[in-house]
Amino acid sequence: MSRSVAGEISLLRMALGHPAFVVGFALSALFVALALLSFVWTPYDPTKLAIADKLQVPSLAHWFGTDHFGRDMFSMIMVGARVSIAVAFVAVGIGIGLGVPLGLYAAARRGSLVDEIIMRGNDLVFAFPSLLLAIMITAVFGPGAINAIIAIGIFNVPVFARLARGAALALWTRDFILAARVAGKGKVRISAEHILPNIANLLIVQGTIQFSLAILAEAALAYVGLGAQPPLPSWGRMLADAQTLISLAPHMALFPGFAIIVTVLGLNLMGDGLRDLFDPKLRRGRS
Amino acid sequence: MTAYLFRRLVSLSLSLVAASLVIFLVMEVVPGDPASFMMGINADPAAVAALRQQMGLDEPLVLRYLGWVAGLLTGDFGTSYTYRVPVSELVAERVVISLPLTLYALALSTLIAFPAGILAAARRNSAADLSVMGATQLGVAIPNFWFAMILVLVFAVNLRWFSAGGFPGWEAGVFPALKALTLPAIALALPQASILARVMRSSLIDTLDEDFMRTARAKGLSRGQALWRHALRNALIPVLTILGLQFSFLLAGGIIIENVFYLPGLGRLVFQAITQRDLIVVRSVVMLLVFAVILVTFVVDLAYAAADPRLRRARR
């Protein structure tokens, strides 16, 4: 069931007319652009210490000021965006890559032992306070960006497995799936060719929401010293550095915080917008 | 209801067994031998071996697991490697900070979210609704530890209304103790209140559209009366589920917030134990927190089933 070109164009037009989506998309795109730009250019070297310039307030030379080692905060935030986005992207990728096939399999073999095991395993992961297990994992396997990705990614697996299973179960009762079965297609093929494209919208919306949660989780892990390690800048650790100096240099706490808030806000607005745009009921109501 | 209760109890026990297995195994793969860690790098190998034996580290994995679980069941959580006191003592000292903090935050979150959500739903699409929705959108995007730092900056550093951290202990009196927990509780409550307000709003809006609401209006109740008498009670069910979930978020979120405010609660205990490789403490405290979360979920499920008989029959 591919959408027609005319449909794509009208969806695009509606997207541009949806303020939350436009604002959210712009904010998210801004940070992705900053992260990409940081690979080729930053105003200063974000790892270079310049003690003489330490704790400067924002100025034309240093837009966001400097930290206690004289590093340029704006450059650090640019590189920090790269870390945050990369960690969140891979963590959500793990969630989708493992969770969706598991969910689809559980739905195709509904009520089977495998279905039961998958769903109970999911219940178990949900029962853990996610932050606690993430802390435990990074504590055991050592702090670092890779382990942060794994710790955050694990919690995305059940989210997507449950979502995919629920949505797929509803589809399996539909006539077009029955037609595909009559045509002789196997369960795997039906899941890949008919179920997956029909739940893709849902997955995208959930993906943006999980992305924003992953950014918050990464910041929290980095804040307690379990995320990306120095000298790689990360928003969470910048905040940890700022904490003891908060009365002396509040700007050190403000800017990394704003970066997190704006990115998360942008992703959430974009997710809300996408949900509205993908929902056929709302779409009909709008036009 | 009995059959339902039995089924839920079985699944509760299975969850606990599975959780304990996961926690035990994860902590088993930690690199480094706790015995040699305790004795220091220059320790005599024979002494380390003796300590290993004393700590029971030479026993097979299965026996150690069973021993740990048996201990948990009888309230014996083992002895901390670094503090050299029973873990249960450490936990008892700390839980009197972490639990009140969690409940305080939960109360604040409810106190903020309920009026905000009800107001937004009752005046749908009004300026009040839009402001509530805008504020909640911002609230979920703010990391609680950052918000905590800003609270410290404003209310402790600049206004000097509160201290920037630490805990005087309950001996100092209820008021000073609660005062020390106030900023941490606000920091914890804000994102949860935002989520709760959104759930309250959408649940109430769904209920307001139901047929029985039209009936209530038709029999002569005003909009407000119908809302208070009929809609609210029905709208509360999903809200209570979220409230149960929030307990676990707050308990876990407390780990980070306790570090911001230097509160000697369970979260600081876990972090100190992690850096000191005090695995017995980490294992037991994590298990305890997971137990609390699973138990709360169980109680919420039961309350739910008691309120709505349809839920007792099937899970899916």
PDB file of N, CA, C and O in Angstrom, chain A residues 116 120 123-124 127-129 131-132 135-136 139-141 165 216 219-220 223-224 226 239 243 246-247 250 253-254 257-258 260-261 264-265 268-269 272, chain B residues 15 18-19 22-23 26-27 29-31 137 140-143 145-146 149-150 153 157 198 252 255-256 260 271 274 277 286 289-290 293-294 315-316:
ATOM      1  N   GLU A 116       4.806 -15.595  24.274  1.00  0.00           N
ATOM      2  CA  GLU A 116       4.721 -15.469  25.733  1.00  0.00           C
ATOM      3  C   GLU A 116       6.068 -15.024  26.319  1.00  0.00           C
ATOM      4  O   GLU A 116       6.130 -14.091  27.119  1.00  0.00           O
ATOM      5  N   ARG A 120       6.674 -11.553  28.267  1.00  0.00           N
ATOM      6  CA  ARG A 120       7.055 -11.564  29.692  1.00  0.00           C
ATOM      7  C   ARG A 120       8.422 -10.911  29.880  1.00  0.00           C
ATOM      8  O   ARG A 120       8.646 -10.193  30.850  1.00  0.00           O
ATOM      9  N   ASP A 123       7.858  -7.371  29.959  1.00  0.00           N
ATOM     10  CA  ASP A 123       7.307  -6.925  31.244  1.00  0.00           C
ATOM     11  C   ASP A 123       8.430  -6.710  32.242  1.00  0.00           C
ATOM     12  O   ASP A 123       8.436  -5.752  33.004  1.00  0.00           O
ATOM     13  N   LEU A 124       9.377  -7.645  32.213  1.00  0.00           N
ATOM     14  CA  LEU A 124      10.474  -7.596  33.179  1.00  0.00           C
ATOM     15  C   LEU A 124      11.304  -6.325  32.995  1.00  0.00           C
ATOM     16  O   LEU A 124      11.616  -5.625  33.960  1.00  0.00           O
ATOM     17  N   ALA A 127       9.604  -3.449  34.319  1.00  0.00           N
ATOM     18  CA  ALA A 127       9.508  -3.389  35.777  1.00  0.00           C
ATOM     19  C   ALA A 127      10.737  -2.719  36.384  1.00  0.00           C
ATOM     20  O   ALA A 127      10.669  -2.153  37.458  1.00  0.00           O
ATOM     21  N   PHE A 128      11.866  -2.788  35.693  1.00  0.00           N
ATOM     22  CA  PHE A 128      13.068  -2.142  36.206  1.00  0.00           C
ATOM     23  C   PHE A 128      12.953  -0.645  36.040  1.00  0.00           C
ATOM     24  O   PHE A 128      12.587  -0.186  34.980  1.00  0.00           O
ATOM     25  N   PRO A 129      13.276   0.097  37.067  1.00  0.00           N
ATOM     26  CA  PRO A 129      13.393   1.538  36.836  1.00  0.00           C
ATOM     27  C   PRO A 129      14.543   1.722  35.831  1.00  0.00           C
ATOM     28  O   PRO A 129      15.659   1.294  36.101  1.00  0.00           O
ATOM     29  N   LEU A 131      16.406   4.052  34.570  1.00  0.00           N
ATOM     30  CA  LEU A 131      17.623   4.783  34.896  1.00  0.00           C
ATOM     31  C   LEU A 131      18.524   3.946  35.802  1.00  0.00           C
ATOM     32  O   LEU A 131      19.745   3.923  35.658  1.00  0.00           O
ATOM     33  N   LEU A 132      17.888   3.226  36.706  1.00  0.00           N
ATOM     34  CA  LEU A 132      18.637   2.406  37.658  1.00  0.00           C
ATOM     35  C   LEU A 132      19.428   1.328  36.934  1.00  0.00           C
ATOM     36  O   LEU A 132      20.609   1.101  37.219  1.00  0.00           O
ATOM     37  N   ILE A 135      22.276   2.793  35.012  1.00  0.00           N
ATOM     38  CA  ILE A 135      23.390   3.111  35.907  1.00  0.00           C
ATOM     39  C   ILE A 135      24.145   1.831  36.265  1.00  0.00           C
ATOM     40  O   ILE A 135      25.375   1.793  36.270  1.00  0.00           O
ATOM     41  N   MET A 136      23.385   0.759  36.530  1.00  0.00           N
ATOM     42  CA  MET A 136      24.014  -0.499  36.901  1.00  0.00           C
ATOM     43  C   MET A 136      24.877  -1.020  35.752  1.00  0.00           C
ATOM     44  O   MET A 136      26.009  -1.460  35.968  1.00  0.00           O
ATOM     45  N   ALA A 139      27.901   1.052  35.301  1.00  0.00           N
ATOM     46  CA  ALA A 139      28.798   0.874  36.445  1.00  0.00           C
ATOM     47  C   ALA A 139      29.571  -0.426  36.308  1.00  0.00           C
ATOM     48  O   ALA A 139      30.758  -0.498  36.611  1.00  0.00           O
ATOM     49  N   VAL A 140      28.882  -1.461  35.835  1.00  0.00           N
ATOM     50  CA  VAL A 140      29.513  -2.771  35.732  1.00  0.00           C
ATOM     51  C   VAL A 140      30.474  -2.826  34.551  1.00  0.00           C
ATOM     52  O   VAL A 140      31.617  -3.262  34.680  1.00  0.00           O
ATOM     53  N   PHE A 141      30.028  -2.364  33.405  1.00  0.00           N
ATOM     54  CA  PHE A 141      30.851  -2.502  32.201  1.00  0.00           C
ATOM     55  C   PHE A 141      31.764  -1.304  31.985  1.00  0.00           C
ATOM     56  O   PHE A 141      32.497  -1.261  31.014  1.00  0.00           O
ATOM     57  N   ARG A 165       3.985  -5.222  18.193  1.00  0.00           N
ATOM     58  CA  ARG A 165       3.109  -6.373  18.394  1.00  0.00           C
ATOM     59  C   ARG A 165       1.640  -5.932  18.426  1.00  0.00           C
ATOM     60  O   ARG A 165       0.796  -6.504  17.747  1.00  0.00           O
ATOM     61  N   LEU A 216      17.713  12.786  27.020  1.00  0.00           N
ATOM     62  CA  LEU A 216      17.642  13.087  28.456  1.00  0.00           C
ATOM     63  C   LEU A 216      18.402  12.034  29.264  1.00  0.00           C
ATOM     64  O   LEU A 216      19.123  12.363  30.214  1.00  0.00           O
ATOM     65  N   ALA A 219      22.119  12.489  28.936  1.00  0.00           N
ATOM     66  CA  ALA A 219      22.573  13.631  29.726  1.00  0.00           C
ATOM     67  C   ALA A 219      22.666  13.249  31.201  1.00  0.00           C
ATOM     68  O   ALA A 219      23.626  13.613  31.881  1.00  0.00           O
ATOM     69  N   ALA A 220      21.677  12.494  31.685  1.00  0.00           N
ATOM     70  CA  ALA A 220      21.688  12.095  33.097  1.00  0.00           C
ATOM     71  C   ALA A 220      22.876  11.184  33.386  1.00  0.00           C
ATOM     72  O   ALA A 220      23.572  11.356  34.391  1.00  0.00           O
ATOM     73  N   TYR A 223      25.987  13.175  33.334  1.00  0.00           N
ATOM     74  CA  TYR A 223      26.029  14.049  34.500  1.00  0.00           C
ATOM     75  C   TYR A 223      26.620  13.324  35.706  1.00  0.00           C
ATOM     76  O   TYR A 223      27.396  13.890  36.473  1.00  0.00           O
ATOM     77  N   VAL A 224      26.256  12.043  35.893  1.00  0.00           N
ATOM     78  CA  VAL A 224      26.810  11.312  37.033  1.00  0.00           C
ATOM     79  C   VAL A 224      28.133  10.645  36.674  1.00  0.00           C
ATOM     80  O   VAL A 224      28.643   9.834  37.436  1.00  0.00           O
ATOM     81  N   LEU A 226      28.892   8.688  34.027  1.00  0.00           N
ATOM     82  CA  LEU A 226      28.858   7.354  33.428  1.00  0.00           C
ATOM     83  C   LEU A 226      28.669   7.400  31.916  1.00  0.00           C
ATOM     84  O   LEU A 226      28.483   6.370  31.284  1.00  0.00           O
ATOM     85  N   LEU A 239      27.308  20.039  32.621  1.00  0.00           N
ATOM     86  CA  LEU A 239      26.465  20.454  33.750  1.00  0.00           C
ATOM     87  C   LEU A 239      27.075  20.000  35.068  1.00  0.00           C
ATOM     88  O   LEU A 239      27.026  20.720  36.070  1.00  0.00           O
ATOM     89  N   GLN A 243      28.228  22.505  38.244  1.00  0.00           N
ATOM     90  CA  GLN A 243      27.517  22.487  39.519  1.00  0.00           C
ATOM     91  C   GLN A 243      28.271  23.172  40.662  1.00  0.00           C
ATOM     92  O   GLN A 243      27.710  23.990  41.385  1.00  0.00           O
ATOM     93  N   ILE A 246      28.388  27.022  40.353  1.00  0.00           N
ATOM     94  CA  ILE A 246      27.136  27.648  39.929  1.00  0.00           C
ATOM     95  C   ILE A 246      26.993  29.086  40.421  1.00  0.00           C
ATOM     96  O   ILE A 246      26.451  29.934  39.717  1.00  0.00           O
ATOM     97  N   SER A 247      27.507  29.397  41.619  1.00  0.00           N
ATOM     98  CA  SER A 247      27.342  30.766  42.105  1.00  0.00           C
ATOM     99  C   SER A 247      28.340  31.697  41.422  1.00  0.00           C
ATOM    100  O   SER A 247      28.110  32.881  41.292  1.00  0.00           O
ATOM    101  N   PRO A 250      27.229  31.106  36.560  1.00  0.00           N
ATOM    102  CA  PRO A 250      25.954  30.462  36.219  1.00  0.00           C
ATOM    103  C   PRO A 250      25.828  30.144  34.725  1.00  0.00           C
ATOM    104  O   PRO A 250      25.118  29.207  34.367  1.00  0.00           O
ATOM    105  N   ALA A 253      26.155  26.613  33.646  1.00  0.00           N
ATOM    106  CA  ALA A 253      25.031  25.697  33.831  1.00  0.00           C
ATOM    107  C   ALA A 253      23.905  25.987  32.849  1.00  0.00           C
ATOM    108  O   ALA A 253      23.212  25.087  32.397  1.00  0.00           O
ATOM    109  N   LEU A 254      23.733  27.289  32.511  1.00  0.00           N
ATOM    110  CA  LEU A 254      22.573  27.668  31.700  1.00  0.00           C
ATOM    111  C   LEU A 254      22.641  27.101  30.276  1.00  0.00           C
ATOM    112  O   LEU A 254      21.702  26.449  29.817  1.00  0.00           O
ATOM    113  N   GLY A 257      22.203  23.337  29.633  1.00  0.00           N
ATOM    114  CA  GLY A 257      20.812  23.026  29.979  1.00  0.00           C
ATOM    115  C   GLY A 257      19.873  23.444  28.869  1.00  0.00           C
ATOM    116  O   GLY A 257      18.993  22.676  28.441  1.00  0.00           O
ATOM    117  N   PHE A 258      20.068  24.681  28.356  1.00  0.00           N
ATOM    118  CA  PHE A 258      19.222  25.154  27.252  1.00  0.00           C
ATOM    119  C   PHE A 258      19.356  24.238  26.040  1.00  0.00           C
ATOM    120  O   PHE A 258      18.371  23.951  25.353  1.00  0.00           O
ATOM    121  N   ILE A 260      19.986  21.051  25.944  1.00  0.00           N
ATOM    122  CA  ILE A 260      19.199  19.829  26.154  1.00  0.00           C
ATOM    123  C   ILE A 260      17.715  20.130  25.988  1.00  0.00           C
ATOM    124  O   ILE A 260      16.991  19.435  25.270  1.00  0.00           O
ATOM    125  N   ILE A 261      17.259  21.206  26.653  1.00  0.00           N
ATOM    126  CA  ILE A 261      15.828  21.518  26.643  1.00  0.00           C
ATOM    127  C   ILE A 261      15.340  21.779  25.224  1.00  0.00           C
ATOM    128  O   ILE A 261      14.315  21.249  24.801  1.00  0.00           O
ATOM    129  N   VAL A 264      15.265  18.501  23.138  1.00  0.00           N
ATOM    130  CA  VAL A 264      14.193  17.601  23.559  1.00  0.00           C
ATOM    131  C   VAL A 264      12.834  18.187  23.191  1.00  0.00           C
ATOM    132  O   VAL A 264      11.952  17.494  22.675  1.00  0.00           O
ATOM    133  N   LEU A 265      12.685  19.497  23.431  1.00  0.00           N
ATOM    134  CA  LEU A 265      11.437  20.169  23.090  1.00  0.00           C
ATOM    135  C   LEU A 265      11.167  20.046  21.591  1.00  0.00           C
ATOM    136  O   LEU A 265      10.052  19.714  21.167  1.00  0.00           O
ATOM    137  N   ASN A 268      10.068  16.528  20.737  1.00  0.00           N
ATOM    138  CA  ASN A 268       8.709  16.243  21.206  1.00  0.00           C
ATOM    139  C   ASN A 268       7.659  16.924  20.352  1.00  0.00           C
ATOM    140  O   ASN A 268       6.633  16.335  20.013  1.00  0.00           O
ATOM    141  N   LEU A 269       7.927  18.194  20.006  1.00  0.00           N
ATOM    142  CA  LEU A 269       6.972  18.925  19.153  1.00  0.00           C
ATOM    143  C   LEU A 269       6.857  18.238  17.793  1.00  0.00           C
ATOM    144  O   LEU A 269       5.766  18.073  17.241  1.00  0.00           O
ATOM    145  N   ASP A 272       4.770  15.100  18.195  1.00  0.00           N
ATOM    146  CA  ASP A 272       3.345  15.432  18.283  1.00  0.00           C
ATOM    147  C   ASP A 272       2.797  15.794  16.914  1.00  0.00           C
ATOM    148  O   ASP A 272       1.707  15.375  16.526  1.00  0.00           O
TER     149      ASP A 272
ATOM    150  N   SER B  15       8.255 -12.418  38.341  1.00  0.00           N
ATOM    151  CA  SER B  15       8.991 -11.187  38.031  1.00  0.00           C
ATOM    152  C   SER B  15      10.123 -10.993  39.021  1.00  0.00           C
ATOM    153  O   SER B  15      11.238 -10.612  38.649  1.00  0.00           O
ATOM    154  N   ALA B  18      12.934 -13.462  38.317  1.00  0.00           N
ATOM    155  CA  ALA B  18      13.664 -13.069  37.112  1.00  0.00           C
ATOM    156  C   ALA B  18      14.526 -11.840  37.380  1.00  0.00           C
ATOM    157  O   ALA B  18      15.696 -11.783  36.990  1.00  0.00           O
ATOM    158  N   ALA B  19      13.940 -10.869  38.094  1.00  0.00           N
ATOM    159  CA  ALA B  19      14.692  -9.644  38.384  1.00  0.00           C
ATOM    160  C   ALA B  19      15.922  -9.963  39.234  1.00  0.00           C
ATOM    161  O   ALA B  19      17.023  -9.462  38.974  1.00  0.00           O
ATOM    162  N   VAL B  22      18.594 -11.535  37.047  1.00  0.00           N
ATOM    163  CA  VAL B  22      19.264 -10.561  36.177  1.00  0.00           C
ATOM    164  C   VAL B  22      20.260  -9.743  36.987  1.00  0.00           C
ATOM    165  O   VAL B  22      21.427  -9.589  36.607  1.00  0.00           O
ATOM    166  N   ILE B  23      19.801  -9.236  38.136  1.00  0.00           N
ATOM    167  CA  ILE B  23      20.679  -8.388  38.952  1.00  0.00           C
ATOM    168  C   ILE B  23      21.900  -9.181  39.414  1.00  0.00           C
ATOM    169  O   ILE B  23      23.045  -8.711  39.315  1.00  0.00           O
ATOM    170  N   VAL B  26      24.262  -9.859  36.375  1.00  0.00           N
ATOM    171  CA  VAL B  26      24.945  -8.648  35.908  1.00  0.00           C
ATOM    172  C   VAL B  26      26.077  -8.298  36.863  1.00  0.00           C
ATOM    173  O   VAL B  26      27.203  -7.994  36.451  1.00  0.00           O
ATOM    174  N   MET B  27      25.807  -8.395  38.165  1.00  0.00           N
ATOM    175  CA  MET B  27      26.834  -8.039  39.127  1.00  0.00           C
ATOM    176  C   MET B  27      27.970  -9.067  39.166  1.00  0.00           C
ATOM    177  O   MET B  27      29.065  -8.765  39.624  1.00  0.00           O
ATOM    178  N   VAL B  29      29.438 -10.365  36.531  1.00  0.00           N
ATOM    179  CA  VAL B  29      30.422 -10.161  35.476  1.00  0.00           C
ATOM    180  C   VAL B  29      31.291  -8.935  35.712  1.00  0.00           C
ATOM    181  O   VAL B  29      32.145  -8.620  34.909  1.00  0.00           O
ATOM    182  N   VAL B  30      31.076  -8.247  36.836  1.00  0.00           N
ATOM    183  CA  VAL B  30      31.904  -7.085  37.137  1.00  0.00           C
ATOM    184  C   VAL B  30      33.367  -7.511  37.165  1.00  0.00           C
ATOM    185  O   VAL B  30      33.707  -8.469  37.850  1.00  0.00           O
ATOM    186  N   PRO B  31      34.201  -6.792  36.393  1.00  0.00           N
ATOM    187  CA  PRO B  31      35.615  -7.137  36.436  1.00  0.00           C
ATOM    188  C   PRO B  31      36.196  -6.778  37.804  1.00  0.00           C
ATOM    189  O   PRO B  31      35.742  -5.849  38.454  1.00  0.00           O
ATOM    190  N   GLN B 137       4.711  20.927  28.024  1.00  0.00           N
ATOM    191  CA  GLN B 137       5.641  20.593  26.943  1.00  0.00           C
ATOM    192  C   GLN B 137       7.072  20.957  27.350  1.00  0.00           C
ATOM    193  O   GLN B 137       8.014  20.192  27.130  1.00  0.00           O
ATOM    194  N   VAL B 140       8.399  18.544  30.390  1.00  0.00           N
ATOM    195  CA  VAL B 140       8.952  17.221  30.089  1.00  0.00           C
ATOM    196  C   VAL B 140      10.325  17.325  29.419  1.00  0.00           C
ATOM    197  O   VAL B 140      11.069  16.352  29.388  1.00  0.00           O
ATOM    198  N   ALA B 141      10.640  18.510  28.885  1.00  0.00           N
ATOM    199  CA  ALA B 141      11.920  18.642  28.185  1.00  0.00           C
ATOM    200  C   ALA B 141      13.057  19.028  29.129  1.00  0.00           C
ATOM    201  O   ALA B 141      14.220  18.945  28.763  1.00  0.00           O
ATOM    202  N   ILE B 142      12.720  19.470  30.349  1.00  0.00           N
ATOM    203  CA  ILE B 142      13.755  19.947  31.273  1.00  0.00           C
ATOM    204  C   ILE B 142      14.330  18.768  32.062  1.00  0.00           C
ATOM    205  O   ILE B 142      13.591  18.060  32.725  1.00  0.00           O
ATOM    206  N   PRO B 143      15.644  18.551  31.978  1.00  0.00           N
ATOM    207  CA  PRO B 143      16.241  17.480  32.792  1.00  0.00           C
ATOM    208  C   PRO B 143      16.122  17.847  34.268  1.00  0.00           C
ATOM    209  O   PRO B 143      16.412  18.987  34.626  1.00  0.00           O
ATOM    210  N   PHE B 145      17.853  17.136  36.883  1.00  0.00           N
ATOM    211  CA  PHE B 145      19.060  17.542  37.616  1.00  0.00           C
ATOM    212  C   PHE B 145      19.473  18.959  37.251  1.00  0.00           C
ATOM    213  O   PHE B 145      20.037  19.688  38.071  1.00  0.00           O
ATOM    214  N   TRP B 146      19.170  19.365  36.013  1.00  0.00           N
ATOM    215  CA  TRP B 146      19.464  20.754  35.630  1.00  0.00           C
ATOM    216  C   TRP B 146      18.518  21.702  36.368  1.00  0.00           C
ATOM    217  O   TRP B 146      18.935  22.714  36.918  1.00  0.00           O
ATOM    218  N   MET B 149      19.697  22.244  39.752  1.00  0.00           N
ATOM    219  CA  MET B 149      20.797  23.204  39.862  1.00  0.00           C
ATOM    220  C   MET B 149      20.290  24.636  39.807  1.00  0.00           C
ATOM    221  O   MET B 149      20.775  25.515  40.534  1.00  0.00           O
ATOM    222  N   ILE B 150      19.314  24.860  38.939  1.00  0.00           N
ATOM    223  CA  ILE B 150      18.763  26.218  38.817  1.00  0.00           C
ATOM    224  C   ILE B 150      18.032  26.600  40.112  1.00  0.00           C
ATOM    225  O   ILE B 150      18.122  27.733  40.589  1.00  0.00           O
ATOM    226  N   LEU B 153      20.577  27.618  42.503  1.00  0.00           N
ATOM    227  CA  LEU B 153      21.093  28.939  42.150  1.00  0.00           C
ATOM    228  C   LEU B 153      20.141  30.037  42.641  1.00  0.00           C
ATOM    229  O   LEU B 153      20.562  31.020  43.242  1.00  0.00           O
ATOM    230  N   VAL B 157      21.459  29.989  46.561  1.00  0.00           N
ATOM    231  CA  VAL B 157      22.591  30.902  46.418  1.00  0.00           C
ATOM    232  C   VAL B 157      22.134  32.361  46.464  1.00  0.00           C
ATOM    233  O   VAL B 157      22.680  33.168  47.220  1.00  0.00           O
ATOM    234  N   ARG B 198      -0.822  16.142  31.581  1.00  0.00           N
ATOM    235  CA  ARG B 198      -1.235  15.813  30.213  1.00  0.00           C
ATOM    236  C   ARG B 198      -2.170  14.607  30.220  1.00  0.00           C
ATOM    237  O   ARG B 198      -3.175  14.586  29.511  1.00  0.00           O
ATOM    238  N   ALA B 252      13.765   6.079  41.192  1.00  0.00           N
ATOM    239  CA  ALA B 252      15.011   5.978  40.434  1.00  0.00           C
ATOM    240  C   ALA B 252      15.584   7.364  40.164  1.00  0.00           C
ATOM    241  O   ALA B 252      16.789   7.570  40.251  1.00  0.00           O
ATOM    242  N   ILE B 255      17.874   8.957  42.641  1.00  0.00           N
ATOM    243  CA  ILE B 255      19.291   8.594  42.667  1.00  0.00           C
ATOM    244  C   ILE B 255      20.139   9.761  42.194  1.00  0.00           C
ATOM    245  O   ILE B 255      21.151  10.105  42.788  1.00  0.00           O
ATOM    246  N   ILE B 256      19.696  10.382  41.087  1.00  0.00           N
ATOM    247  CA  ILE B 256      20.445  11.502  40.530  1.00  0.00           C
ATOM    248  C   ILE B 256      20.265  12.747  41.381  1.00  0.00           C
ATOM    249  O   ILE B 256      21.229  13.440  41.708  1.00  0.00           O
ATOM    250  N   VAL B 260      22.732  15.625  43.419  1.00  0.00           N
ATOM    251  CA  VAL B 260      22.799  17.076  43.245  1.00  0.00           C
ATOM    252  C   VAL B 260      22.789  17.766  44.600  1.00  0.00           C
ATOM    253  O   VAL B 260      23.518  18.721  44.834  1.00  0.00           O
ATOM    254  N   PHE B 271      25.697   4.979  44.478  1.00  0.00           N
ATOM    255  CA  PHE B 271      26.832   5.539  43.754  1.00  0.00           C
ATOM    256  C   PHE B 271      28.143   5.329  44.475  1.00  0.00           C
ATOM    257  O   PHE B 271      29.150   4.959  43.877  1.00  0.00           O
ATOM    258  N   ILE B 274      29.094   1.805  44.071  1.00  0.00           N
ATOM    259  CA  ILE B 274      29.599   1.496  42.729  1.00  0.00           C
ATOM    260  C   ILE B 274      31.070   1.899  42.616  1.00  0.00           C
ATOM    261  O   ILE B 274      31.901   1.122  42.159  1.00  0.00           O
ATOM    262  N   ARG B 277      33.259  -0.400  44.456  1.00  0.00           N
ATOM    263  CA  ARG B 277      33.112  -1.806  44.090  1.00  0.00           C
ATOM    264  C   ARG B 277      32.497  -2.630  45.232  1.00  0.00           C
ATOM    265  O   ARG B 277      32.842  -3.788  45.429  1.00  0.00           O
ATOM    266  N   VAL B 286      19.748  -2.278  44.676  1.00  0.00           N
ATOM    267  CA  VAL B 286      19.044  -2.308  43.391  1.00  0.00           C
ATOM    268  C   VAL B 286      17.865  -3.278  43.479  1.00  0.00           C
ATOM    269  O   VAL B 286      16.743  -2.980  43.053  1.00  0.00           O
ATOM    270  N   LEU B 289      15.023  -1.692  45.360  1.00  0.00           N
ATOM    271  CA  LEU B 289      14.306  -0.681  44.578  1.00  0.00           C
ATOM    272  C   LEU B 289      13.405  -1.348  43.548  1.00  0.00           C
ATOM    273  O   LEU B 289      12.258  -0.962  43.369  1.00  0.00           O
ATOM    274  N   VAL B 290      13.941  -2.384  42.889  1.00  0.00           N
ATOM    275  CA  VAL B 290      13.140  -3.085  41.887  1.00  0.00           C
ATOM    276  C   VAL B 290      11.947  -3.759  42.567  1.00  0.00           C
ATOM    277  O   VAL B 290      10.822  -3.738  42.055  1.00  0.00           O
ATOM    278  N   VAL B 293       9.311  -1.224  43.139  1.00  0.00           N
ATOM    279  CA  VAL B 293       8.623  -0.858  41.898  1.00  0.00           C
ATOM    280  C   VAL B 293       7.622  -1.941  41.486  1.00  0.00           C
ATOM    281  O   VAL B 293       6.468  -1.662  41.160  1.00  0.00           O
ATOM    282  N   ILE B 294       8.074  -3.205  41.535  1.00  0.00           N
ATOM    283  CA  ILE B 294       7.196  -4.301  41.133  1.00  0.00           C
ATOM    284  C   ILE B 294       5.984  -4.377  42.064  1.00  0.00           C
ATOM    285  O   ILE B 294       4.855  -4.592  41.633  1.00  0.00           O
ATOM    286  N   ARG B 315      -5.884 -10.297  29.991  1.00  0.00           N
ATOM    287  CA  ARG B 315      -4.806  -9.318  29.970  1.00  0.00           C
ATOM    288  C   ARG B 315      -4.766  -8.550  28.664  1.00  0.00           C
ATOM    289  O   ARG B 315      -4.291  -7.441  28.605  1.00  0.00           O
ATOM    290  N   ARG B 316      -5.124  -9.244  27.584  1.00  0.00           N
ATOM    291  CA  ARG B 316      -4.969  -8.591  26.292  1.00  0.00           C
ATOM    292  C   ARG B 316      -6.288  -8.053  25.773  1.00  0.00           C
ATOM    293  O   ARG B 316      -7.248  -8.779  25.762  1.00  0.00           O
TER     294      ARG B 316
END
